[in-house]
XYZ file of N, CA and C in Angstrom:
270
model
N 1.092 -1.591 -0.087
C 0.068 -0.320 -0.043
C 0.881 0.613 0.091
N 0.554 1.941 -0.496
C 1.481 3.571 -0.877
C 1.428 4.324 0.562
N 2.481 4.518 0.571
C 2.447 5.780 2.109
C 1.366 6.743 1.919
N 1.103 7.484 0.758
C 0.286 8.603 0.878
C -1.124 8.297 0.948
N -1.370 6.500 0.715
C -2.780 6.865 1.545
C -3.302 6.234 2.549
N -2.006 6.233 3.086
C -1.914 5.070 4.837
C -2.429 6.332 5.543
N -3.067 6.193 6.631
C -3.474 7.281 7.626
C -2.828 7.359 9.207
N -2.116 7.989 8.490
C -1.064 8.277 9.638
C -0.951 9.002 10.546
N -0.570 9.202 12.298
C -1.268 10.042 12.591
C -0.484 10.540 13.316
N 0.020 12.040 13.583
C 1.520 12.663 13.794
C 0.750 12.939 15.202
N 1.403 12.142 16.252
C 1.672 12.122 17.593
C 2.460 13.501 18.305
N 3.509 14.456 17.206
C 4.080 15.435 18.077
C 2.969 16.396 18.331
N 3.869 17.283 18.943
C 2.667 18.345 19.029
C 2.628 19.658 18.343
N 1.166 20.112 18.763
C 0.695 21.028 16.939
C 1.335 22.290 17.075
N 1.777 22.852 15.729
C 2.506 24.368 16.217
C 2.292 25.228 16.659
N 0.993 25.661 17.218
C 0.053 26.392 18.138
C 1.140 26.201 19.280
N 1.273 24.368 19.671
C 1.375 23.935 21.018
C 3.153 24.489 21.448
N 3.749 24.315 19.765
C 4.999 24.629 20.480
C 5.677 26.256 20.807
N 4.266 26.694 19.482
C 5.024 28.303 20.379
C 4.677 28.209 21.100
N 3.598 27.975 21.840
C 3.169 27.755 23.242
C 4.285 27.753 24.446
N 4.894 27.143 24.166
C 5.965 26.056 25.009
C 7.385 26.899 24.951
N 7.525 27.511 23.649
C 8.591 28.220 23.558
C 8.657 29.635 24.234
N 6.999 30.299 23.926
C 6.444 31.606 24.848
C 6.921 31.331 26.411
N 6.207 30.442 26.549
C 6.467 30.212 27.859
C 7.749 30.010 29.075
N 8.942 29.454 27.998
C 10.059 28.971 28.239
C 10.922 30.539 28.332
N 10.555 31.189 27.455
C 11.278 32.997 27.223
C 10.930 34.007 28.804
N 9.497 33.662 28.780
C 9.012 34.342 30.248
C 9.585 33.974 30.955
N 9.805 32.618 30.950
C 10.562 31.981 32.691
C 12.070 32.263 32.545
N 12.578 32.372 31.478
C 13.761 33.082 31.330
C 14.133 34.485 31.374
N 12.546 35.493 31.322
C 13.002 37.148 31.826
C 13.155 36.774 33.402
N 11.761 36.176 33.776
C 11.395 36.069 35.165
C 12.826 35.608 35.892
N 13.398 34.859 35.559
C 14.549 33.995 36.309
C 15.819 35.113 36.162
N 15.622 36.589 35.156
C 16.493 37.773 35.160
C 17.229 37.955 36.506
N 16.061 37.645 37.265
C 15.997 38.315 38.601
C 17.023 37.844 39.601
N 17.177 36.468 39.546
C 17.970 35.823 40.294
C 19.671 35.605 39.369
N 20.684 35.118 40.305
C 21.892 35.375 39.761
C 22.235 34.266 38.505
N 22.765 34.186 37.674
C 23.080 33.239 37.106
C 23.471 32.417 37.011
N 24.027 31.512 38.075
C 24.414 30.342 38.605
C 22.980 29.657 39.367
N 21.766 30.263 39.802
C 20.517 29.614 40.203
C 19.924 29.580 38.950
N 19.613 30.289 38.186
C 19.475 30.202 36.603
C 20.118 28.861 36.094
N 20.728 28.628 35.818
C 21.792 27.645 35.439
C 21.659 26.390 35.764
N 21.733 26.189 37.133
C 21.414 25.145 38.133
C 19.941 24.862 37.973
N 18.608 25.578 38.173
C 17.161 25.344 37.856
C 16.904 24.821 36.323
N 17.961 25.657 35.117
C 17.581 24.836 33.890
C 18.102 23.884 33.708
N 19.397 23.580 34.278
C 19.709 22.056 34.061
C 18.877 20.618 34.470
N 18.730 21.160 35.704
C 17.627 20.385 36.009
C 16.119 20.087 34.801
N 15.551 21.328 35.067
C 14.519 21.204 34.456
C 13.632 21.024 33.157
N 15.085 21.702 32.121
C 14.765 21.556 31.275
C 16.188 20.312 30.536
N 17.365 19.903 30.994
C 17.600 19.108 30.685
C 17.521 17.701 31.538
N 16.911 17.688 32.168
C 16.645 16.698 33.270
C 17.394 16.420 34.060
N 18.586 16.958 34.242
C 20.079 16.647 35.267
C 19.797 16.213 36.726
N 19.611 15.356 37.590
C 19.488 15.045 39.063
C 20.258 16.086 39.618
N 20.251 15.826 41.074
C 21.030 17.597 41.850
C 22.427 16.869 41.926
N 22.353 15.663 42.201
C 24.040 14.932 42.336
C 24.417 15.708 41.018
N 23.620 14.796 39.683
C 24.661 15.709 38.496
C 25.155 16.779 38.413
N 24.080 17.873 38.861
C 23.955 19.063 38.803
C 25.419 19.394 39.795
N 25.444 18.567 41.014
C 26.580 18.900 41.847
C 27.754 18.746 41.270
N 27.942 17.558 40.530
C 28.919 17.331 40.160
C 30.163 18.902 39.099
N 29.059 18.727 38.025
C 29.003 19.866 36.984
C 29.316 21.227 37.369
N 28.461 21.237 38.368
C 29.077 22.703 38.638
C 29.722 22.969 40.197
N 30.511 21.953 40.434
C 31.499 21.676 41.591
C 30.818 22.079 42.891
N 28.995 22.398 43.485
C 29.021 22.603 44.589
C 28.005 21.015 45.380
N 27.718 21.638 46.690
C 27.151 20.240 47.217
C 25.983 20.108 46.477
N 25.308 19.190 46.942
C 23.842 18.677 46.719
C 22.591 19.811 47.370
N 22.969 20.037 48.581
C 22.573 20.936 48.949
C 22.519 22.275 48.885
N 23.427 22.685 47.762
C 23.296 23.852 47.356
C 22.736 24.388 46.305
N 22.650 22.419 45.688
C 21.675 22.913 44.163
C 20.781 23.135 44.479
N 19.944 22.438 46.042
C 18.434 22.331 46.263
C 18.363 24.252 46.798
N 19.034 25.000 47.314
C 18.911 25.717 47.616
C 18.848 26.813 46.261
N 19.656 26.165 45.131
C 19.427 27.239 43.795
C 18.338 26.658 43.063
N 17.691 25.824 43.275
C 16.347 25.411 42.781
C 15.027 25.975 43.175
N 14.909 25.995 45.072
C 13.882 26.310 46.127
C 14.256 28.137 44.959
N 15.291 28.528 44.813
C 15.345 29.888 45.276
C 14.807 30.351 43.524
N 14.816 29.865 42.695
C 14.356 29.530 41.284
C 12.597 29.406 41.298
N 12.474 28.342 42.238
C 11.158 28.425 42.179
C 10.389 29.613 42.529
N 10.787 29.601 43.714
C 10.191 31.298 45.082
C 9.824 32.125 43.984
N 11.137 32.162 42.974
C 10.516 33.599 42.215
C 9.203 33.057 41.170
N 9.381 32.248 40.248
C 8.362 32.051 39.347
C 7.155 31.903 39.942
N 7.159 31.032 41.366
C 5.863 31.342 42.197
C 5.083 32.099 42.443
N 6.246 33.642 42.899
C 6.263 34.547 43.382
C 5.462 35.121 41.968
N 5.795 35.755 41.010
C 5.434 35.898 39.857
C 4.102 35.596 39.432
N 3.861 34.278 39.487
C 2.380 33.563 39.517
C 1.283 34.073 40.146
N 1.971 33.687 41.567
C 0.767 34.512 42.437
C 0.619 35.563 42.184
N 1.435 37.187 41.615
C 0.947 38.874 41.253
C 0.346 38.461 40.287
N 0.509 37.719 39.457
C -0.519 37.705 37.869
C -1.679 36.935 38.241
N -1.610 36.225 39.397
C -3.681 35.727 39.432
C -3.735 37.208 40.190
N -3.249 37.694 41.011
C -3.792 38.743 41.758
C -4.456 39.781 40.826
N -3.694 40.156 39.729
C -3.685 41.325 38.846
C -5.633 40.574 38.023
N -5.570 39.168 38.050
C -6.458 38.843 37.162
C -7.933 38.954 37.789
N -7.571 39.152 38.959
C -9.379 38.881 39.573
C -10.034 40.344 40.231
């Protein structure tokens, strides 16, 4: 059977989903401009690249407890921004 006639389903994200994801990532980057560079790097190594805390600690030459603090700081900044936005929509 010719490939052209097969009813193949594209399981990938739709173009508008890709665009929304890229916009969300850019907004996160802008928000995290409020934290120091290392905090931003640690956060993105974990959330975007999927590295575990121990792996990040090895790469950044820092203890896991410091990695945890950087992740917590980044999450706090992002959650504070989200809270402010939610209050602005009420």
